[in-house]
Short mmCIF file of C-alpha atoms and ligand atoms in Angstrom, two decimals:
data_model
loop_
_atom_site.label_atom_id
_atom_site.label_comp_id
_atom_site.label_asym_id
_atom_site.label_seq_id
_atom_site.Cartn_x
_atom_site.Cartn_y
_atom_site.Cartn_z
CA MET A 6 -14.91 -83.77 -11.08
CA GLY A 7 -14.85 -84.87 -7.29
CA TYR A 8 -11.96 -85.87 -5.07
CA ILE A 9 -11.02 -89.40 -3.92
CA ASN A 10 -9.53 -89.34 -0.77
CA ILE A 11 -7.18 -91.73 0.59
CA VAL A 12 -7.15 -91.31 4.38
CA ASN A 13 -10.28 -91.78 6.79
CA ILE A 14 -11.01 -87.54 7.04
CA ASP A 15 -11.18 -88.38 10.89
CA ASP A 16 -7.71 -89.97 10.75
CA PHE A 17 -6.39 -87.54 8.50
CA LYS A 18 -8.13 -84.64 11.00
CA GLN A 19 -6.18 -86.74 13.87
CA ALA A 20 -3.15 -86.88 13.02
CA VAL A 21 -2.57 -83.28 11.87
CA GLY A 22 -4.02 -81.69 15.11
CA LYS A 23 -0.68 -83.50 16.44
CA PHE A 24 0.89 -80.58 15.48
CA PRO A 25 0.72 -77.22 17.68
CA THR A 26 0.28 -74.01 16.03
CA GLY A 27 0.69 -70.36 16.85
CA VAL A 28 -2.41 -68.05 16.15
CA CYS A 29 -3.07 -65.24 13.89
CA VAL A 30 -5.52 -63.09 12.54
CA ILE A 31 -4.83 -62.29 8.64
CA ALA A 32 -6.46 -59.10 7.75
CA THR A 33 -6.82 -56.77 4.35
CA ASN A 34 -8.94 -54.02 2.58
CA TYR A 35 -11.07 -54.52 -0.10
CA GLN A 36 -12.97 -51.58 -1.78
CA ASP A 37 -12.27 -49.53 2.33
CA GLN A 38 -13.96 -52.53 3.73
CA LEU A 39 -12.49 -54.23 5.90
CA PHE A 40 -11.58 -57.93 6.71
CA GLY A 41 -10.30 -61.12 8.85
CA PHE A 42 -9.99 -64.60 9.87
CA THR A 43 -8.30 -66.81 12.69
CA ALA A 44 -5.95 -68.99 11.48
CA ASN A 45 -3.68 -71.39 12.16
CA SER A 46 -2.08 -72.23 8.63
CA PHE A 47 0.19 -69.03 8.72
CA VAL A 48 3.99 -70.89 7.98
CA SER A 49 7.15 -68.63 6.46
CA VAL A 50 8.63 -69.97 2.94
CA SER A 51 11.49 -68.35 1.98
CA LEU A 52 13.87 -65.72 3.10
CA GLU A 53 14.62 -63.98 -0.04
CA PRO A 54 12.40 -62.90 -0.87
CA ALA A 55 10.51 -63.06 2.63
CA LEU A 56 7.48 -65.33 1.84
CA ILE A 57 4.94 -66.13 3.72
CA SER A 58 1.74 -68.20 3.55
CA PHE A 59 -2.16 -69.10 4.95
CA TYR A 60 -4.56 -71.36 3.48
CA LEU A 61 -8.25 -70.25 2.91
CA ASP A 62 -11.52 -71.95 3.11
CA LYS A 63 -13.19 -71.96 -0.20
CA LYS A 64 -16.12 -71.25 2.19
CA SER A 65 -15.29 -68.10 3.83
CA TYR A 66 -16.68 -64.81 3.50
CA SER A 67 -13.61 -63.07 3.03
CA LEU A 68 -12.58 -65.32 0.28
CA GLN A 69 -13.18 -62.66 -2.30
CA ALA A 70 -11.54 -59.47 -0.69
CA PHE A 71 -8.44 -61.69 -0.11
CA TYR A 72 -8.48 -62.11 -4.13
CA GLN A 73 -9.13 -59.38 -4.83
CA ALA A 74 -6.84 -57.40 -2.84
CA ASP A 75 -3.07 -56.80 -3.42
CA TYR A 76 -1.57 -56.29 0.36
CA PHE A 77 -2.68 -57.83 3.71
CA THR A 78 -0.70 -58.27 7.20
CA VAL A 79 -0.37 -61.27 9.15
CA ASN A 80 -1.14 -60.37 12.66
CA ILE A 81 0.14 -62.76 14.83
CA LEU A 82 -1.79 -63.36 18.84
CA SER A 83 -0.47 -62.90 22.57
CA ASN A 84 -0.74 -65.50 24.65
CA ASP A 85 -3.62 -62.59 26.37
CA GLN A 86 -5.65 -62.25 23.21
CA THR A 87 -8.02 -65.95 23.05
CA ASP A 88 -10.64 -63.47 22.46
CA ILE A 89 -9.69 -61.65 19.45
CA SER A 90 -8.84 -65.20 17.79
CA ASN A 91 -12.09 -66.34 18.79
CA HIS A 92 -13.34 -63.48 17.84
CA PHE A 93 -12.37 -63.39 13.90
CA ALA A 94 -13.10 -67.26 14.01
CA ARG A 95 -16.53 -66.41 13.82
CA SER A 96 -18.01 -65.47 10.19
CA LEU A 97 -19.49 -61.96 11.19
CA LYS A 98 -20.08 -59.18 8.89
CA ASP A 99 -18.16 -56.18 10.20
CA LYS A 100 -15.58 -58.24 12.19
CA PHE A 101 -13.29 -54.84 13.44
CA GLN A 102 -16.21 -52.73 15.15
CA GLY A 103 -15.09 -52.11 18.43
CA ILE A 104 -11.63 -54.05 18.07
CA SER A 105 -8.63 -51.53 18.47
CA TYR A 106 -5.56 -51.50 15.43
CA GLN A 107 -3.98 -48.72 13.29
CA LEU A 108 -4.03 -49.00 9.29
CA ASN A 109 -0.85 -48.94 7.38
CA GLU A 110 -0.14 -47.41 4.29
CA HIS A 111 -2.54 -49.26 2.41
CA ASP A 112 -5.13 -48.96 4.92
CA THR A 113 -4.80 -52.56 6.02
CA PRO A 114 -5.22 -52.87 10.06
CA LEU A 115 -2.36 -54.08 11.93
CA LEU A 116 -4.48 -55.32 14.94
CA ASP A 117 -3.00 -53.21 18.93
CA GLY A 118 -1.55 -56.46 21.64
CA SER A 119 -0.35 -58.58 18.69
CA ILE A 120 3.04 -60.22 19.50
CA SER A 121 4.09 -59.50 15.95
CA ALA A 122 3.25 -58.29 12.37
CA LEU A 123 4.27 -58.33 9.11
CA GLU A 124 2.76 -56.29 6.28
CA CYS A 125 2.75 -58.10 3.02
CA GLU A 126 2.38 -57.20 -0.35
CA LYS A 127 0.10 -60.65 -2.47
CA TYR A 128 2.88 -62.50 -4.01
CA ASN A 129 0.45 -65.11 -5.85
CA HIS A 130 -2.46 -67.42 -4.88
CA MET A 131 -2.88 -71.01 -5.70
CA ASP A 132 -5.93 -73.49 -5.38
CA CYS A 133 -5.75 -76.05 -3.27
CA GLY A 134 -8.42 -78.72 -3.03
CA ASP A 135 -11.77 -77.00 -0.37
CA HIS A 136 -9.02 -74.22 0.54
CA VAL A 137 -6.71 -71.52 -1.63
CA LEU A 138 -3.33 -70.78 -0.75
CA PHE A 139 -2.24 -67.26 -0.48
CA VAL A 140 1.94 -66.49 -0.45
CA GLY A 141 2.75 -63.28 0.50
CA GLN A 142 5.83 -60.83 0.33
CA VAL A 143 6.63 -59.64 3.88
CA GLN A 144 7.65 -55.53 3.64
CA LYS A 145 7.57 -54.75 7.02
CA VAL A 146 7.33 -56.15 10.11
CA LYS A 147 6.86 -55.26 13.51
CA VAL A 148 8.16 -57.65 17.22
CA ASP A 149 7.10 -57.18 21.10
CA ASN A 150 9.81 -59.29 22.58
CA THR A 151 8.17 -59.00 26.08
CA LYS A 152 5.01 -61.01 25.30
CA HIS A 153 4.03 -64.70 25.06
CA PRO A 154 2.68 -66.13 21.98
CA LEU A 155 -0.91 -68.19 22.03
CA VAL A 156 -0.33 -71.65 20.92
CA TYR A 157 -2.98 -73.87 19.31
CA TYR A 158 -3.30 -77.88 20.53
CA GLY A 159 -5.91 -80.44 20.66
CA LYS A 160 -8.79 -77.59 19.72
CA LYS A 161 -7.71 -75.54 22.88
CA TYR A 162 -5.78 -72.67 23.75
CA ARG A 163 -2.42 -73.12 25.05
CA GLU A 164 -0.14 -70.87 26.91
CA LEU A 165 4.18 -71.46 26.23
CA THR A 166 5.48 -72.01 30.38
C1 LIG B 209 -7.25 -71.46 16.09
C2 LIG B 209 -8.30 -71.29 14.40
C3 LIG B 209 -7.05 -71.34 13.52
C4 LIG B 209 -8.17 -71.48 11.89
N1 LIG B 209 -7.33 -71.42 10.93
C5 LIG B 209 -7.82 -71.52 9.20
C6 LIG B 209 -7.15 -71.47 9.24
O1 LIG B 209 -6.18 -71.70 8.75
N2 LIG B 209 -7.90 -70.95 7.51
C7 LIG B 209 -8.89 -71.06 7.18
O2 LIG B 209 -9.89 -71.20 6.80
N3 LIG B 209 -9.76 -71.14 8.39
C8 LIG B 209 -9.59 -71.37 9.70
N4 LIG B 209 -10.19 -71.20 11.00
C9 LIG B 209 -11.62 -70.74 10.97
C10 LIG B 209 -11.84 -69.21 10.13
O3 LIG B 209 -11.45 -68.52 11.28
C11 LIG B 209 -13.37 -69.28 10.61
O4 LIG B 209 -13.99 -69.76 9.38
C12 LIG B 209 -13.87 -67.66 10.25
O5 LIG B 209 -15.30 -67.33 10.40
C13 LIG B 209 -13.35 -67.17 8.34
O6 LIG B 209 -13.69 -65.69 8.76
P1 LIG B 209 -14.58 -65.50 7.32
O7 LIG B 209 -15.37 -66.50 7.21
O8 LIG B 209 -15.19 -64.14 7.81
O9 LIG B 209 -14.12 -64.99 6.55
C14 LIG B 209 -9.62 -71.31 11.80
C15 LIG B 209 -9.80 -71.42 13.54
C16 LIG B 209 -9.22 -71.17 14.57
C17 LIG B 209 -10.13 -71.01 16.28
#
């Protein structure tokens, strides 16, 4: 069954594009292979339990890995990580080659230099049009209060001043 849009897609993109966001790299490990992609659809959902969510395009290379894996990390990028954001926004096979990261107890990567990181266990996922909504329960967090976040607005990276 096809979907019928009740708004014009360009108008829709323009309207939602007026919402500035942060930028993160969401990463996982599936069958000893590391996967990660740049996302701005990250949002905190619930405090008790501590839940967060993100949306992944069904055309993404990493979709199957996120479906299958039980754990993932959210690495919120700082304003000196635009190169990391661009790198993880490309559909490459081994994106972690040449990238500085540590593995946590679930062998899930935590990127060095992020402004904060959340280690999550998969809580749920749901089909949402051309994307899949993933919800995670946060198990551990790490914050660097000395850094400033990378901001995305109007198809450009911005800095908070
Ligand atoms: C700032 C920014 C935000 C993005 N946010 C998302 C997002 O929330 N969900 C998504 O599916 N793709 C998002 N993308 C695109 C993915 O990063 C890109 O399609 C990536 O290649 C997917 O990786 P994969 O194909 O290896 O899974 C974003 C890209 C940029 C530059």
